[in-house]
């Protein structure tokens, strides 16, 4: 067969035979278009015969007859619609291949005239860790698919590093790179914000009103940090002792506050779940206390941890080690204590606390306070047809496929799965979504599942970490043998992992499609 590839979606060839279909399927094609009218010449195989062979080989088949030398605009529109809707790549044929090539050219022009709309095999909403990693994993498996990544930011952040910035371990600039430099080769970057999803039309709506069409949607736009949900917080941030490691610009202020702090009351807060990196609020407390301890200042500091939750950490196996540090640092734990207001000028924080079945409001004075904002799904996600009751994108927890739209997947902080929202979770999810979305492109069911893995390296002191690794239901999922790293105990090797090993794995491994220790798990194996 003399097949000529025109682009990632469409190829053309001269007349094919029924017995060619198995080889065509093996070559990776998923659909066939016949552009010859029935009985165009005496030796021409019957279209019904070709169609039956195509279906027997697992291929989709469409007949768009067009007369050589007399192609019509309707022929072009029919071709454009077929190319858009059929699983790709598509092989179109006629007597010599020239007619099919011309029809493919007409189809591309029609799509452009219809608003410049290109239909991508994959549209990925979100160019953060989940989006870039998934795109890279897809392209490692099939470099000929078309991928668009929609992301408005020109900067890409390694957010797990911000805790270390706040502790004076990393420089802030170590955690940021250019988004353009990280877009995988073979993917197109659409620098824009998203305002909505139209899954029934297979389109993403941009804030400027334009639409981007897809065959498969992968949504990973992250989570919204709702600073404004706490009255007074937005105005207080970055001054009067109010800081947060959840912001690129504020993490250095945390470092300065802790370094210069000599005594008084230091508050650390944690909002209701879900939040990204549920251990980060207390990480900032431990690392601050470790520095104050080494400087001989800890005895003069009243350390308080206010968490809206009822426990210190959601997986009980790690709590004993954490409690040893709570006692060591003489930190006072306030459970079911939610920050609901802050007055930066008077240095007063207002908490809603549940005590003995009653809810009361308590004011606490502070000299410094590390705040973690409430977190919710992005507005355009919560108001979309993709949202679950929680506001996050509704997915099957194993396959990460949408529960109502078979060609939609979600991962990272924006999906409804009950895993911990961490970068480590996205690293494990990306290959699963890559193989399942490639299957969906071919009209097939998911082939891999995700076990809920997440990791939270709890930095309990400078040089030691409790490496929490767990999956759905709090099941422990350690990556290393117990003799090497016991995740339930503080470890210097775990600190080395976070301080030295994980950043290059992120930049040069995860974002490049290298799936070290996170190969997708086949369903049923």
PDB file of C-alpha atoms in Angstrom, residues 195-197 378-387 391:
ATOM      1  CA  UNK A 195     -14.573  30.175  31.258  1.00  0.00           C
ATOM      2  CA  UNK A 196     -16.523  26.947  30.784  1.00  0.00           C
ATOM      3  CA  UNK A 197     -16.980  23.467  29.373  1.00  0.00           C
ATOM      4  CA  UNK A 378     -12.303  26.842  40.197  1.00  0.00           C
ATOM      5  CA  UNK A 379     -15.457  28.843  39.488  1.00  0.00           C
ATOM      6  CA  UNK A 380     -15.756  27.673  35.877  1.00  0.00           C
ATOM      7  CA  UNK A 381     -15.514  24.061  37.041  1.00  0.00           C
ATOM      8  CA  UNK A 382     -18.143  24.391  39.801  1.00  0.00           C
ATOM      9  CA  UNK A 383     -20.670  25.889  37.376  1.00  0.00           C
ATOM     10  CA  UNK A 384     -20.036  23.365  34.587  1.00  0.00           C
ATOM     11  CA  UNK A 385     -21.832  20.142  33.559  1.00  0.00           C
ATOM     12  CA  UNK A 386     -18.683  18.260  34.588  1.00  0.00           C
ATOM     13  CA  UNK A 387     -18.990  19.123  38.284  1.00  0.00           C
ATOM     14  CA  UNK A 391     -17.888  21.263  42.812  1.00  0.00           C
TER      15      UNK A 391
END
